[in-house]
Amino acid sequence: MSATIKHININNVDIPVIFEEQKSLPILNLQLIFKNSGYIKDKDSLGLANLSSKILNEGTKELGATKFAEKLDDNAITLHSAIGFETLTIELSSLKEKSTLALELLDSLLKSPNYSEKALSKVKTLVTGSIKRKENDFDDVASKGLNALLYNGTPLANPSNGTIETISKINLKDIKEFLSNSLILNNLVIVAGGDITLEELAKSITPILKELKAGNKEETSKIEFTSKKEEKELLKPTEQAYIYFGSNFNANSQDEDNYKAKVASFILGGSGFGSRLMEEIRVKRGLAYSAYSNININKSYSSFSGYLQTKNESYKEARDIVISLVEEFVKNGVTKEELEAAKNFLSGSEPLRTETLAQRLNRAFMLDFRGLSQDYPKMEIEKIQNLTLEDLNSYIKTHTELNNLTFFVVRK
């Protein structure tokens, strides 16, 4: 079984439908994913996308949050909205026997969100509380600190929740405008699966989505940034140092050589035990319980990032090891043994990535979102199997930007 991509036409807009019929469980899972609608669109109103998605979790204006939630709970229906960097997603799931009611509730939510001062006050209070609690979550502090430093001047530098100051200034008019410009057909990708045919889905969802305006089609622009060899420290009453680091990575989501980046990333810091970072920092020196890094190649940006925790007194040693490890990696590449181990793991674990309906649908969406074909994972594995040590090391040596590491450290 695998997900397929079809299209349905609503208001003269061809909307992609990523779909898989699965009769083994009597369920319906539906996601309305609106592209160009995440916190990349916050601009000066940091937290606007997040607050807007949370308003959609406050039920309809007619029923209010409590009665709407009771209706969902009484019928074992889940209806939830959330944002990512580039997307706003409304997810609906129910048993098949409750799918008609579930779609009716989705319809009422899209037509009449709970645009009330009470709802806005509630979500602002919840978000403010979350921001305050995370002030003592030093992993979160270090992660956000690195983002602000590494991605300075781009939307990636902004916290998805916004700040206490920025969310206090957001009003209902801002949220209405954001959702009006985001929940449009030209932004929409439908991701659905379960015990339902594509024809049944199209018949059920079309009347609901006809209420949405077409809007203007907008392509996601590439976010460019260049990392520097710099470090910033934040002193806090913590028992250990939190070290976060990163750099830019010169690649695009459709580059033919991205499979090499996947292998390189796995060997350097993405494989847990056995990775260069883990071996040198934990196994050989005992400086940290764990140390990870990854190369992330997305549609709008690409980067290298990683993190570890160590004792306050050994943070400089750990940082210097990261710098020297990356320099050594770029200069000399990987060994034959490391390449073979990576090939075996990446090929052997591939079936585990498509075990569930949710995994298959999510993969199909991400491939489509990045402009890749649905058979890309199969071709990628074949390329990895045929990858030579010489080709991989030549590729790694071209990415000298990895050496321009930016560090953000939270320590005592």
Coordinates of C-alpha atoms in Angstrom, one line a residue:
M1 CA 0.0 0.0 0.0
S2 CA 1.1 3.5 -0.7
A3 CA -0.3 7.0 -0.9
T4 CA -1.2 8.5 -4.3
I5 CA -1.7 12.0 -5.5
K6 CA -4.8 13.0 -7.3
H7 CA -6.5 16.4 -7.8
I8 CA -10.0 17.7 -7.2
N9 CA -11.3 21.0 -8.7
I10 CA -13.0 23.4 -6.4
N11 CA -13.9 26.9 -7.5
N12 CA -11.7 26.4 -10.5
V13 CA -8.6 25.6 -8.4
D14 CA -7.0 22.2 -8.8
I15 CA -6.2 21.0 -5.3
P16 CA -3.8 18.1 -4.7
V17 CA -5.2 15.2 -2.7
I18 CA -2.6 12.9 -1.1
F19 CA -4.7 9.8 -0.4
E20 CA -4.6 6.2 0.7
E21 CA -7.5 3.9 1.1
Q22 CA -7.1 1.5 4.0
K23 CA -10.0 -0.7 5.0
S24 CA -8.2 -2.6 7.8
L25 CA -9.3 0.1 10.3
P26 CA -12.8 1.8 10.2
I27 CA -11.4 5.3 10.5
L28 CA -11.1 8.6 8.7
N29 CA -8.0 10.8 8.9
L30 CA -8.1 14.1 7.1
Q31 CA -5.6 17.0 7.1
L32 CA -6.1 20.3 5.5
I33 CA -2.6 21.7 5.1
F34 CA -2.3 25.3 4.1
K35 CA 1.1 26.2 2.7
N36 CA 2.7 29.6 3.1
S37 CA 0.7 30.0 6.4
G38 CA 3.1 29.2 9.2
Y39 CA 5.1 31.5 11.4
I40 CA 7.2 32.4 8.4
K41 CA 4.3 34.9 7.9
D42 CA 4.4 36.5 11.3
K43 CA 6.6 39.5 10.1
D44 CA 6.4 42.1 12.9
S45 CA 3.6 40.4 14.8
L46 CA 5.5 37.5 16.3
G47 CA 3.2 34.7 17.5
L48 CA 0.4 35.7 15.1
A49 CA 0.3 32.4 13.2
N50 CA 0.4 30.4 16.5
L51 CA -2.4 32.4 18.1
S52 CA -4.5 32.1 15.0
S53 CA -4.2 28.3 14.9
K54 CA -5.1 28.2 18.6
I55 CA -8.2 30.2 18.0
L56 CA -9.3 27.5 15.6
N57 CA -9.0 25.1 18.6
E58 CA -11.6 27.2 20.6
G59 CA -14.6 25.8 18.7
T60 CA -17.3 27.9 16.9
K61 CA -18.7 31.2 17.8
E62 CA -22.2 29.6 18.2
L63 CA -21.2 26.7 20.5
G64 CA -18.1 28.2 22.2
A65 CA -15.0 26.2 23.2
T66 CA -16.6 24.0 25.9
K67 CA -19.7 22.8 24.1
F68 CA -17.8 22.3 20.9
A69 CA -15.2 20.2 22.8
E70 CA -17.9 18.2 24.5
K71 CA -19.4 17.4 21.1
L72 CA -16.0 16.2 19.9
D73 CA -15.3 14.1 23.0
D74 CA -18.7 12.5 23.1
N75 CA -18.2 11.2 19.6
A76 CA -14.5 10.3 19.8
I77 CA -13.7 12.9 17.2
T78 CA -10.4 14.8 17.1
L79 CA -10.3 18.2 15.4
H80 CA -7.1 20.2 16.0
S81 CA -5.1 23.0 14.4
A82 CA -1.4 23.6 14.6
I83 CA 1.3 25.6 12.8
G84 CA 4.8 24.8 11.4
F85 CA 7.3 27.1 10.0
E86 CA 5.6 27.2 6.6
T87 CA 2.2 25.5 7.2
L88 CA -1.0 25.7 9.1
T89 CA -2.7 22.3 9.5
I90 CA -6.2 21.4 10.5
E91 CA -6.4 17.7 11.3
L92 CA -9.6 15.7 11.7
S93 CA -9.9 12.1 12.7
S94 CA -12.9 9.9 13.7
L95 CA -14.4 6.5 13.4
K96 CA -16.0 5.9 10.1
E97 CA -19.5 5.7 11.6
K98 CA -18.9 9.3 13.0
S99 CA -17.3 10.7 9.9
T100 CA -20.4 12.5 8.7
L101 CA -20.7 14.3 12.0
A102 CA -17.0 15.0 12.1
L103 CA -17.1 16.7 8.7
E104 CA -20.1 18.7 9.8
L105 CA -18.2 20.0 12.7
L106 CA -15.2 20.9 10.5
D107 CA -17.6 22.7 8.2
S108 CA -19.1 24.8 11.1
L109 CA -15.6 25.6 12.3
L110 CA -14.4 26.9 9.0
K111 CA -17.5 29.0 8.5
S112 CA -17.7 30.4 12.0
P113 CA -14.5 30.3 14.2
N114 CA -14.8 31.5 17.7
Y115 CA -13.7 35.1 17.1
S116 CA -14.4 36.4 20.6
E117 CA -12.5 38.4 23.0
K118 CA -12.9 35.6 25.6
A119 CA -11.3 33.1 23.3
L120 CA -8.5 35.4 22.4
S121 CA -7.8 36.2 26.0
K122 CA -7.8 32.5 26.9
V123 CA -5.2 31.5 24.2
K124 CA -3.0 34.5 25.0
T125 CA -3.0 33.4 28.6
L126 CA -2.1 29.9 27.6
V127 CA 0.7 31.0 25.3
T128 CA 2.1 33.5 27.8
G129 CA 2.2 30.8 30.4
S130 CA 4.0 28.5 28.1
I131 CA 6.6 31.1 27.2
K132 CA 7.2 31.8 31.0
R133 CA 7.6 28.1 31.8
K134 CA 10.1 27.7 29.0
E135 CA 12.3 30.4 30.5
N136 CA 13.7 27.7 32.7
D137 CA 13.9 25.1 30.0
F138 CA 17.5 25.7 29.1
D139 CA 17.4 23.4 26.1
D140 CA 14.7 25.6 24.7
V141 CA 16.6 28.7 25.7
A142 CA 19.7 27.5 23.9
S143 CA 17.8 26.4 20.8
K144 CA 16.1 29.7 20.4
G145 CA 19.3 31.6 21.2
L146 CA 21.1 29.7 18.4
N147 CA 18.2 30.4 16.0
A148 CA 18.3 34.1 16.7
L149 CA 22.1 34.2 16.2
L150 CA 22.5 31.8 13.3
Y151 CA 19.4 33.0 11.3
N152 CA 19.6 36.7 12.2
G153 CA 17.5 38.8 9.9
T154 CA 15.3 36.0 8.6
P155 CA 12.0 34.5 9.8
L156 CA 13.9 31.5 11.1
A157 CA 15.3 33.7 13.9
N158 CA 11.8 34.2 15.3
P159 CA 10.3 32.1 18.0
S160 CA 7.1 30.4 16.8
N161 CA 5.2 31.4 20.0
G162 CA 6.3 35.0 19.7
T163 CA 7.2 36.9 22.8
I164 CA 5.0 38.1 25.7
E165 CA 5.3 41.7 24.4
T166 CA 4.3 40.8 20.8
I167 CA 1.4 38.6 21.5
S168 CA -0.1 41.2 23.9
K169 CA -0.5 43.5 20.9
I170 CA -2.3 41.1 18.6
N171 CA -6.1 41.6 18.3
L172 CA -9.0 39.8 16.7
K173 CA -8.7 41.9 13.6
D174 CA -5.1 40.6 13.1
I175 CA -6.2 37.0 13.5
K176 CA -9.2 37.3 11.2
E177 CA -7.0 38.9 8.5
F178 CA -4.3 36.2 9.0
L179 CA -6.8 33.3 8.7
S180 CA -8.6 35.0 5.8
N181 CA -5.3 35.2 3.8
S182 CA -4.1 31.8 4.9
L183 CA -7.2 29.5 4.6
I184 CA -7.4 29.7 0.8
L185 CA -7.7 27.1 -1.9
N186 CA -4.5 28.1 -3.6
N187 CA -2.6 27.3 -0.4
L188 CA -4.3 24.0 0.2
V189 CA -3.1 20.4 0.1
I190 CA -5.5 17.7 1.3
V191 CA -4.0 14.7 3.0
A192 CA -6.5 11.9 3.7
G193 CA -6.7 8.2 4.3
G194 CA -8.7 5.4 6.0
D195 CA -11.8 3.4 5.2
I196 CA -13.1 5.7 2.5
T197 CA -12.8 5.9 -1.2
L198 CA -11.4 9.0 -3.0
E199 CA -14.8 9.5 -4.6
E200 CA -16.6 9.5 -1.2
L201 CA -14.0 11.9 0.2
A202 CA -14.3 14.3 -2.8
K203 CA -18.1 14.3 -2.5
S204 CA -18.0 15.0 1.3
I205 CA -15.3 17.6 1.3
T206 CA -16.1 19.7 -1.8
P207 CA -19.2 21.5 -0.3
I208 CA -17.2 22.4 2.8
L209 CA -14.2 23.8 0.9
K210 CA -16.4 25.7 -1.6
E211 CA -16.8 28.2 1.1
L212 CA -13.1 29.1 1.0
K213 CA -11.9 31.8 -1.4
A214 CA -9.4 30.9 -4.1
G215 CA -6.8 33.5 -3.0
N216 CA -3.5 34.2 -4.7
K217 CA -1.0 31.5 -5.4
E218 CA 2.3 32.2 -3.7
E219 CA 5.6 30.3 -4.0
T220 CA 7.8 29.8 -1.0
S221 CA 11.0 31.9 -1.4
K222 CA 14.4 30.5 -0.5
I223 CA 15.8 31.9 2.8
E224 CA 19.5 32.6 2.4
F225 CA 21.9 33.1 5.3
T226 CA 25.6 32.6 5.9
S227 CA 26.9 31.4 9.3
K228 CA 30.0 32.9 11.0
K229 CA 32.5 31.5 13.4
E230 CA 31.0 33.1 16.5
E231 CA 29.8 32.3 19.9
K232 CA 27.4 33.8 22.4
E233 CA 26.9 32.7 26.0
L234 CA 24.0 33.2 28.4
L235 CA 24.7 32.7 32.1
K236 CA 22.0 30.9 34.0
P237 CA 21.8 29.0 37.4
T238 CA 22.2 25.6 35.7
E239 CA 24.0 22.5 36.8
Q240 CA 25.3 21.8 33.2
A241 CA 26.1 23.6 30.0
Y242 CA 23.8 23.5 27.1
I243 CA 25.7 23.7 23.8
Y244 CA 23.9 24.3 20.5
F245 CA 25.7 24.9 17.3
G246 CA 25.0 25.2 13.6
S247 CA 26.0 26.5 10.2
N248 CA 24.5 27.1 6.8
F249 CA 24.6 24.2 4.3
N250 CA 24.7 25.0 0.6
A251 CA 22.0 22.8 -0.9
N252 CA 18.5 22.9 -2.3
S253 CA 15.7 20.4 -1.8
Q254 CA 15.9 19.2 -5.4
D255 CA 19.7 18.8 -5.7
E256 CA 20.7 15.4 -7.2
D257 CA 23.4 14.9 -4.6
N258 CA 21.2 15.2 -1.5
Y259 CA 21.5 11.5 -0.8
K260 CA 25.2 12.1 -0.1
A261 CA 24.2 14.7 2.5
K262 CA 21.9 12.1 4.1
V263 CA 24.8 9.6 4.5
A264 CA 27.3 12.2 5.6
S265 CA 24.8 13.5 8.2
F266 CA 24.1 10.0 9.5
I267 CA 27.8 9.3 10.0
L268 CA 28.8 12.6 11.6
G269 CA 26.1 13.0 14.2
G270 CA 22.7 11.6 13.2
S271 CA 23.1 7.9 14.0
G272 CA 23.3 8.0 17.8
F273 CA 25.8 5.5 19.1
G274 CA 28.4 4.9 16.4
S275 CA 28.3 8.5 15.1
R276 CA 31.5 10.5 15.1
L277 CA 30.1 13.0 17.6
M278 CA 28.8 10.4 20.0
E279 CA 32.0 8.3 19.8
E280 CA 34.4 11.2 20.5
I281 CA 32.3 13.1 23.0
R282 CA 30.6 10.4 25.1
V283 CA 32.3 7.1 24.5
K284 CA 36.0 8.2 24.5
R285 CA 35.8 11.2 26.8
G286 CA 32.6 10.8 28.8
L287 CA 31.8 14.5 28.4
A288 CA 28.1 14.1 27.6
Y289 CA 25.3 11.6 27.8
S290 CA 24.4 12.3 24.2
A291 CA 25.5 14.5 21.3
Y292 CA 23.6 14.8 18.0
S293 CA 23.8 16.8 14.7
N294 CA 21.9 16.7 11.5
I295 CA 22.0 18.2 8.0
N296 CA 18.5 19.5 7.2
I297 CA 17.6 20.2 3.6
N298 CA 14.3 21.9 3.3
K299 CA 12.4 23.7 0.6
S300 CA 13.0 27.2 2.0
Y301 CA 16.3 26.7 3.7
S302 CA 19.1 24.2 4.4
S303 CA 21.3 24.1 7.5
F304 CA 23.6 22.0 9.7
S305 CA 22.8 21.9 13.5
G306 CA 23.5 20.0 16.6
Y307 CA 23.5 20.0 20.4
L308 CA 24.9 18.4 23.5
Q309 CA 24.9 18.9 27.3
T310 CA 28.0 18.7 29.4
K311 CA 29.4 19.8 32.8
N312 CA 29.8 23.6 33.2
E313 CA 33.6 23.2 33.8
S314 CA 34.0 21.1 30.6
Y315 CA 32.0 23.2 28.1
K316 CA 35.0 24.7 26.4
E317 CA 36.6 21.3 25.9
A318 CA 33.3 19.9 24.4
R319 CA 32.9 22.9 22.1
D320 CA 36.5 22.6 20.9
I321 CA 36.0 18.9 20.1
V322 CA 32.9 19.7 18.0
I323 CA 35.0 22.3 16.1
S324 CA 37.9 19.9 15.5
L325 CA 35.6 17.0 14.6
V326 CA 33.8 19.0 12.0
E327 CA 37.0 20.3 10.5
E328 CA 38.4 16.7 10.4
F329 CA 35.2 15.5 8.8
V330 CA 35.3 18.1 6.0
K331 CA 39.0 17.7 5.4
N332 CA 39.3 13.9 5.4
G333 CA 35.7 12.6 5.0
V334 CA 34.6 9.2 6.3
T335 CA 36.1 5.7 6.4
K336 CA 35.0 2.7 4.3
E337 CA 33.7 1.0 7.5
E338 CA 31.5 4.0 8.3
L339 CA 30.1 4.2 4.8
E340 CA 29.2 0.5 4.8
A341 CA 27.5 0.7 8.3
A342 CA 25.5 3.8 7.1
K343 CA 24.4 2.0 3.9
N344 CA 23.3 -1.1 5.9
F345 CA 21.3 0.9 8.4
L346 CA 19.7 3.3 6.0
S347 CA 18.6 0.5 3.7
G348 CA 17.6 -1.9 6.4
S349 CA 15.5 0.7 8.3
E350 CA 13.7 2.0 5.3
P351 CA 10.6 -0.3 5.7
L352 CA 10.1 1.0 9.3
R353 CA 9.5 4.5 7.9
T354 CA 6.3 3.5 6.1
E355 CA 4.8 1.0 8.5
T356 CA 1.7 3.1 9.4
L357 CA -0.9 5.0 7.4
A358 CA 0.2 8.3 9.0
Q359 CA 3.8 7.7 8.1
R360 CA 3.0 7.0 4.5
L361 CA 0.7 10.0 4.2
N362 CA 3.2 12.3 5.9
R363 CA 6.0 11.1 3.6
A364 CA 3.9 11.6 0.5
F365 CA 3.1 15.1 1.5
M366 CA 6.7 16.0 2.3
L367 CA 7.9 14.7 -1.0
D368 CA 5.2 16.7 -2.8
F369 CA 6.0 19.8 -0.8
R370 CA 9.6 19.6 -1.6
G371 CA 8.9 19.0 -5.3
L372 CA 10.2 15.4 -5.4
S373 CA 8.6 12.4 -7.1
Q374 CA 6.8 9.8 -5.0
D375 CA 9.4 7.2 -6.0
Y376 CA 12.2 9.4 -4.7
P377 CA 12.9 7.3 -1.5
K378 CA 13.3 4.1 -3.6
M379 CA 15.7 5.9 -6.0
E380 CA 17.6 7.4 -3.0
I381 CA 18.2 4.0 -1.4
E382 CA 19.5 2.7 -4.7
K383 CA 21.9 5.7 -5.0
I384 CA 23.1 5.2 -1.4
Q385 CA 23.8 1.5 -2.1
N386 CA 25.9 2.5 -5.2
L387 CA 27.7 5.4 -3.4
T388 CA 31.5 5.0 -3.4
L389 CA 33.8 6.2 -0.7
E390 CA 35.6 8.5 -3.2
D391 CA 32.4 10.2 -4.3
L392 CA 31.1 10.7 -0.8
N393 CA 34.4 12.2 0.5
S394 CA 34.7 14.5 -2.6
Y395 CA 31.2 15.8 -1.8
I396 CA 31.9 16.3 1.9
K397 CA 35.1 18.3 1.0
T398 CA 33.1 20.8 -1.1
H399 CA 31.0 21.8 2.0
T400 CA 33.6 23.9 3.8
E401 CA 30.7 26.1 5.1
L402 CA 30.3 23.5 7.8
N403 CA 33.4 24.9 9.4
N404 CA 31.7 28.3 10.0
L405 CA 30.1 27.1 13.2
T406 CA 28.0 29.4 15.3
F407 CA 27.6 28.4 18.9
F408 CA 25.1 29.4 21.6
V409 CA 25.9 28.2 25.1
V410 CA 23.8 28.4 28.2
R411 CA 26.0 27.8 31.3
K412 CA 26.5 28.7 34.9

